[in-house]
Amino acid sequence: MSTRTEVEILSPGAFASIQDGGRRGHRRIGVPWAGVLDRRLMRIANALAGRAEDAAVIECFDGGLHVAASGGAVKLAVAGDTVVEVEGTEGRRQLAPWRSVTLADGEQLRIRKMEGGRIAMVAIVGLEPAAVMGSASTYARAGIGGVDGRALGPGTRLALSADADPWDSDRVLAQPPAADTGPIRLVPGPQADHFSPAALDALVGGEYRVTTEADRMGIRLEGAQLEHAGAAEIVSDATVPGSIQVPGAGQPIVLLADAQTAGGYPKIATVIGADLGRLAALRPGQSLRFAAVSAAEGACIARAAETETRALIASIRALPPDGIDLMALYTGNLVDGVVHALGTEYRPLY
């Protein structure tokens, strides 16, 4: 009798769940998109693992995810600015981020910490969870998708498809994406007229801080108070990820993937899709600034971001069987500028 190959969750870290591109087409009946908070990371992780770009992944936060291969070899890939460690019979070794790796039966992978941001994606060859309403994404508030509609916990076992092949070449991202520290861009509206003339100026002119009330549903910010023009509530209408609602206290809330589909607070602006993943990756206590753009400018930014993402994915290359990235060593200029023992710099003559 053959043994089923599985990935066992030894620890989910701060929070880990199964996500994919999202549950589209059902917001009209109150079902949020859910799905990953950063689509670029999902696409890169899946490309590193040789999977379809929108295939289901494990999304995790702030490090701590710890998994083990069980019943056979497992190929997985990690996308994110992480410190990754693999543990096996030969001890522990640190693994470069932004690459795939094949774990032998019993080997473990741990995301020790995040060096930048707070979100990482782990793609696993053969991970094919059942779809609910067209998506495998976990929406824990309604108990649908993922594994029994809940976040991953210690002891959860993810069965892999029988035809999963972990033995092709591992891959590495040649040039990880550069950190973008610019302002988060937004389009004013759709209810900017429900605020005083100074409110939008305050939103884009001041600095805001991410509070501890930050999760997959949304991020509550702290900063300049945004004054309403009249009542602080409206007849409930549609919201989308990126909507910036402003309750009566005047402090903005940015909605994310798991947010409700309608709400009764006026929306002063909407964060553009190209910047939403970057916003979601901010930790409590971090500061940010906003910048206003037009809808047309937002569309141009989205097209530029897509071009950049495609270029990143196109830069992925196969690693040799021993997993040593010789190209990275060669381009690292490790032997240039040798210093002579007498104190003068030695340069080869040929």
Coordinates of C-alpha atoms in Angstrom, one line a residue:
M1 CA 0.0 0.0 0.0
S2 CA 1.5 3.3 -1.1
T3 CA 2.0 6.2 1.3
R4 CA 0.3 9.5 0.5
T5 CA 2.7 12.4 0.2
E6 CA 1.7 15.3 2.5
V7 CA 2.9 18.6 3.9
E8 CA 2.4 18.8 7.6
I9 CA 2.0 22.2 9.3
L10 CA 4.2 22.0 12.4
S11 CA 3.5 25.7 13.2
P12 CA 1.5 28.3 11.2
G13 CA 3.4 31.2 12.7
A14 CA 1.4 34.4 13.2
F15 CA -1.3 33.4 10.7
A16 CA -1.3 31.1 7.7
S17 CA -4.0 30.1 5.3
I18 CA -4.7 28.6 1.9
Q19 CA -5.3 31.4 -0.7
D20 CA -5.4 31.8 -4.4
G21 CA -6.5 34.5 -6.8
G22 CA -9.8 35.0 -5.0
R23 CA -13.5 34.1 -5.2
R24 CA -14.6 36.4 -8.0
G25 CA -18.1 37.1 -9.2
H26 CA -20.1 36.7 -5.9
R27 CA -19.8 40.1 -4.2
R28 CA -23.4 40.9 -5.3
I29 CA -24.6 38.2 -2.9
G30 CA -22.3 39.3 -0.1
V31 CA -19.3 37.0 -0.6
P32 CA -15.9 38.8 -0.5
W33 CA -13.1 38.0 -2.9
A34 CA -10.8 36.8 -0.2
G35 CA -7.6 35.5 -2.0
V36 CA -4.0 36.6 -1.5
L37 CA -3.2 40.1 -0.2
D38 CA -0.3 40.4 -2.7
R39 CA -0.9 38.9 -6.1
R40 CA 2.6 39.6 -7.3
L41 CA 4.1 37.4 -4.5
M42 CA 1.6 34.6 -5.3
R43 CA 2.5 34.7 -9.0
I44 CA 6.3 34.6 -8.3
A45 CA 6.0 31.8 -5.8
N46 CA 4.0 29.7 -8.2
A47 CA 6.4 30.5 -11.1
L48 CA 9.3 29.4 -9.0
A49 CA 7.5 26.1 -8.3
G50 CA 6.6 25.6 -12.0
R51 CA 2.8 26.0 -11.3
A52 CA 0.1 28.1 -12.8
E53 CA 0.4 31.7 -11.5
D54 CA -3.0 31.7 -9.8
A55 CA -2.7 28.3 -8.1
A56 CA -3.4 27.9 -4.4
V57 CA -0.5 28.9 -2.1
I58 CA 0.1 29.2 1.7
E59 CA 0.0 32.9 2.7
C60 CA 1.7 33.6 6.0
F61 CA 2.7 36.5 8.1
D62 CA 5.7 37.7 10.1
G63 CA 7.7 34.5 9.9
G64 CA 7.2 31.4 12.0
L65 CA 5.7 29.1 9.4
H66 CA 7.2 25.6 9.9
V67 CA 6.3 22.7 7.6
A68 CA 7.6 19.2 7.0
A69 CA 7.5 16.7 4.1
S70 CA 5.7 13.5 4.9
G71 CA 5.4 10.3 2.9
G72 CA 7.7 11.4 0.0
A73 CA 9.6 14.3 -1.5
V74 CA 8.0 17.7 -1.8
K75 CA 8.9 20.7 -3.9
L76 CA 8.0 24.1 -2.6
A77 CA 9.0 27.7 -3.3
V78 CA 9.1 30.7 -1.0
A79 CA 8.4 34.3 -2.3
G80 CA 9.1 37.2 0.0
D81 CA 11.9 38.9 1.8
T82 CA 12.5 36.1 4.2
V83 CA 15.1 34.2 6.2
V84 CA 14.4 30.5 5.3
E85 CA 16.0 27.4 7.0
V86 CA 15.8 23.8 5.9
E87 CA 16.4 21.0 8.5
G88 CA 17.2 17.4 7.6
T89 CA 19.4 14.4 8.5
E90 CA 22.5 16.5 7.8
G91 CA 21.5 19.3 10.1
R92 CA 20.2 22.8 9.4
R93 CA 21.1 25.0 6.5
Q94 CA 20.0 28.5 5.6
L95 CA 18.3 28.8 2.2
A96 CA 18.4 31.9 0.0
P97 CA 15.0 33.5 -0.4
W98 CA 13.1 33.7 -3.7
R99 CA 13.7 30.2 -4.8
S100 CA 12.3 26.7 -4.8
V101 CA 13.7 23.7 -2.9
T102 CA 12.9 19.9 -2.8
L103 CA 12.5 18.5 0.6
A104 CA 13.2 14.8 1.2
D105 CA 10.7 12.8 3.2
G106 CA 11.0 14.0 6.8
E107 CA 12.9 17.3 6.0
Q108 CA 11.5 20.5 7.4
L109 CA 11.3 24.1 6.2
R110 CA 10.9 27.1 8.4
I111 CA 10.5 30.8 7.7
R112 CA 12.6 32.2 10.5
K113 CA 11.6 35.8 10.0
M114 CA 10.8 38.5 7.5
E115 CA 13.6 40.9 6.5
G116 CA 11.1 43.3 4.8
G117 CA 7.3 43.5 4.8
R118 CA 5.3 40.9 6.7
I119 CA 3.8 38.6 4.0
A120 CA 5.3 35.6 2.3
M121 CA 3.8 33.0 -0.1
V122 CA 4.7 29.4 -0.2
A123 CA 3.8 27.4 -3.4
I124 CA 3.7 23.6 -3.2
V125 CA 3.8 21.3 -6.2
G126 CA 0.7 19.1 -6.0
L127 CA -1.3 21.3 -3.7
E128 CA -4.8 21.2 -5.2
P129 CA -7.4 22.0 -2.5
A130 CA -11.0 21.8 -3.4
A131 CA -12.7 24.9 -4.8
V132 CA -15.7 26.5 -3.1
M133 CA -17.6 28.9 -5.4
G134 CA -14.7 28.8 -7.9
S135 CA -11.9 29.3 -5.4
A136 CA -9.8 27.5 -2.8
S137 CA -9.2 30.7 -0.9
T138 CA -9.9 30.6 2.9
Y139 CA -12.6 33.0 4.1
A140 CA -12.5 32.1 7.8
R141 CA -15.4 34.5 8.8
A142 CA -17.8 32.4 6.8
G143 CA -15.9 29.1 7.2
I144 CA -15.4 28.4 3.5
G145 CA -12.5 27.4 1.3
G146 CA -9.0 26.2 2.4
V147 CA -9.0 23.4 5.0
D148 CA -12.5 23.2 6.5
G149 CA -12.9 27.0 6.1
R150 CA -10.3 27.8 8.7
A151 CA -6.7 29.1 9.1
L152 CA -4.0 26.5 9.2
G153 CA -3.1 25.1 12.6
P154 CA -0.4 22.8 14.1
G155 CA -0.9 19.3 12.9
T156 CA -2.8 20.2 9.7
R157 CA -1.9 17.9 6.9
L158 CA -2.1 19.0 3.2
A159 CA -2.4 16.0 0.9
L160 CA -0.7 16.4 -2.4
S161 CA -1.8 15.0 -5.8
A162 CA -0.5 11.6 -6.7
D163 CA 1.0 12.8 -9.9
A164 CA 3.0 15.7 -8.3
D165 CA 6.6 15.6 -9.6
P166 CA 9.1 17.3 -7.3
W167 CA 12.2 16.2 -9.2
D168 CA 12.6 18.8 -11.9
S169 CA 15.2 21.6 -11.5
D170 CA 14.8 24.0 -8.6
R171 CA 14.5 27.7 -9.7
V172 CA 15.6 31.0 -8.4
L173 CA 14.5 34.6 -9.0
A174 CA 17.4 36.3 -10.6
Q175 CA 16.6 39.8 -9.4
P176 CA 14.2 40.1 -6.4
P177 CA 11.9 43.1 -6.6
A178 CA 13.2 46.3 -5.1
A179 CA 11.5 47.7 -2.1
D180 CA 9.1 50.6 -2.9
T181 CA 9.1 53.2 -0.1
G182 CA 7.0 55.8 -2.0
P183 CA 3.6 57.0 -0.9
I184 CA 0.6 54.8 -1.2
R185 CA -1.4 56.1 -4.1
L186 CA -5.2 56.6 -4.0
V187 CA -8.0 57.9 -6.2
P188 CA -10.4 60.3 -4.4
G189 CA -14.0 59.2 -3.9
P190 CA -16.5 57.8 -4.4
Q191 CA -17.9 59.9 -1.5
A192 CA -15.3 62.6 -1.2
D193 CA -18.2 65.2 -1.1
H194 CA -19.2 63.8 2.3
F195 CA -16.1 65.4 3.8
S196 CA -14.9 68.9 4.5
P197 CA -12.7 70.5 1.9
A198 CA -9.7 70.1 4.2
A199 CA -10.2 66.4 4.8
L200 CA -8.6 65.1 1.5
D201 CA -5.7 67.6 2.0
A202 CA -5.2 66.2 5.5
L203 CA -5.3 62.6 4.1
V204 CA -2.6 63.2 1.5
G205 CA -0.7 65.8 3.4
G206 CA 0.0 64.1 6.6
E207 CA 1.6 60.9 8.0
Y208 CA -0.5 58.0 9.2
R209 CA 0.5 55.1 11.4
V210 CA -0.7 51.4 11.1
T211 CA -2.4 50.5 14.4
T212 CA -2.6 47.0 16.0
E213 CA -6.0 46.6 14.4
A214 CA -4.6 45.2 11.1
D215 CA -5.6 41.9 9.5
R216 CA -6.8 40.4 6.3
M217 CA -10.1 42.3 6.6
G218 CA -8.5 45.8 6.8
I219 CA -6.1 48.2 8.4
R220 CA -7.1 50.9 10.8
L221 CA -4.8 54.0 10.6
E222 CA -4.0 56.7 13.1
G223 CA -3.2 60.3 12.1
A224 CA -4.9 63.5 11.2
Q225 CA -8.6 63.5 11.8
L226 CA -10.7 63.6 8.7
E227 CA -13.8 65.9 9.2
H228 CA -17.1 64.9 7.8
A229 CA -19.4 67.3 6.1
G230 CA -22.6 66.4 7.8
A231 CA -23.6 62.9 9.0
A232 CA -20.8 60.4 9.5
E233 CA -22.9 57.6 8.1
I234 CA -24.5 56.9 4.7
V235 CA -27.0 54.4 3.3
S236 CA -24.9 51.2 3.0
D237 CA -23.4 50.8 -0.5
A238 CA -20.7 48.7 -2.2
T239 CA -17.1 48.6 -1.0
V240 CA -14.1 47.0 -2.6
P241 CA -10.6 46.1 -1.4
G242 CA -8.8 49.4 -1.2
S243 CA -11.8 51.4 -0.1
I244 CA -10.9 54.0 2.6
Q245 CA -13.9 54.2 5.0
V246 CA -14.0 57.0 7.6
P247 CA -16.1 56.3 10.7
G248 CA -17.4 59.1 13.0
A249 CA -14.0 59.4 14.9
G250 CA -12.4 60.6 11.7
Q251 CA -9.7 57.9 11.5
P252 CA -9.4 56.0 8.2
I253 CA -9.8 52.3 7.7
V254 CA -8.5 50.7 4.5
L255 CA -10.4 47.6 3.5
L256 CA -8.5 44.5 2.3
A257 CA -9.4 41.1 0.7
D258 CA -11.6 39.7 3.5
A259 CA -13.6 42.9 4.1
Q260 CA -17.4 43.2 3.9
T261 CA -18.9 43.9 0.5
A262 CA -21.0 46.9 1.6
G263 CA -20.8 49.4 4.4
G264 CA -22.4 52.5 5.9
Y265 CA -19.3 54.7 6.4
P266 CA -18.5 57.2 3.6
K267 CA -15.5 56.4 1.5
I268 CA -13.1 59.3 1.0
A269 CA -10.8 57.5 -1.4
T270 CA -9.7 54.2 -2.8
V271 CA -6.2 52.8 -2.8
I272 CA -5.1 51.7 -6.3
G273 CA -4.7 48.0 -6.8
A274 CA -1.0 48.3 -7.7
D275 CA -0.2 49.6 -4.2
L276 CA -2.7 47.5 -2.1
G277 CA -0.2 44.6 -1.6
R278 CA 2.4 47.0 -0.4
L279 CA 0.0 48.6 2.1
A280 CA -1.1 45.2 3.4
A281 CA 2.5 44.3 4.1
L282 CA 3.0 47.2 6.5
R283 CA 3.4 46.2 10.2
P284 CA 1.6 47.8 13.1
G285 CA 3.6 50.9 14.1
Q286 CA 4.9 51.6 10.7
S287 CA 4.1 55.0 9.1
L288 CA 3.0 55.8 5.6
R289 CA 1.9 58.7 3.4
F290 CA -0.7 58.9 0.7
A291 CA -0.6 60.6 -2.7
A292 CA -3.6 61.3 -4.9
V293 CA -3.8 60.2 -8.5
S294 CA -6.5 60.2 -11.1
A295 CA -8.3 57.0 -12.2
A296 CA -6.4 57.2 -15.6
E297 CA -3.1 57.5 -13.8
G298 CA -4.0 54.6 -11.6
A299 CA -4.6 52.5 -14.8
C300 CA -1.2 53.5 -16.2
I301 CA 0.4 52.5 -12.9
A302 CA -1.3 49.2 -13.0
R303 CA -0.1 48.5 -16.5
A304 CA 3.5 49.4 -15.5
A305 CA 3.3 47.2 -12.5
E306 CA 2.1 44.3 -14.6
T307 CA 5.0 44.8 -17.0
E308 CA 7.4 44.8 -14.1
T309 CA 5.9 41.6 -12.7
R310 CA 6.2 39.8 -16.0
A311 CA 9.8 40.9 -16.3
L312 CA 10.5 39.5 -12.8
I313 CA 8.9 36.1 -13.6
A314 CA 10.8 36.0 -16.9
S315 CA 14.1 36.4 -15.0
I316 CA 13.5 33.1 -13.1
R317 CA 16.2 30.6 -14.0
A318 CA 16.9 26.9 -13.2
L319 CA 19.5 26.0 -10.6
P320 CA 22.0 23.2 -11.2
P321 CA 21.3 19.8 -9.4
D322 CA 23.5 20.7 -6.5
G323 CA 21.5 23.9 -5.9
I324 CA 24.5 26.2 -5.9
D325 CA 23.8 29.4 -7.8
L326 CA 27.1 29.9 -9.6
M327 CA 25.7 32.9 -11.5
A328 CA 25.1 34.7 -8.2
L329 CA 28.6 33.9 -7.1
Y330 CA 30.2 35.2 -10.4
T331 CA 28.2 38.4 -10.4
G332 CA 28.9 39.0 -6.7
N333 CA 32.5 40.0 -7.6
L334 CA 33.8 38.0 -4.6
V335 CA 37.5 38.1 -5.6
D336 CA 37.8 41.7 -6.9
G337 CA 40.0 44.2 -5.1
V338 CA 42.3 41.8 -3.1
V339 CA 44.3 43.7 -0.6
H340 CA 48.1 43.1 -0.5
A341 CA 49.7 42.2 2.8
L342 CA 51.9 45.3 2.7
G343 CA 48.8 47.5 2.5
T344 CA 48.5 48.2 -1.2
E345 CA 45.6 46.9 -3.2
Y346 CA 46.6 44.0 -5.5
R347 CA 45.2 44.0 -9.1
P348 CA 45.9 41.1 -11.4
L349 CA 47.9 42.0 -14.6
Y350 CA 45.7 39.7 -16.8

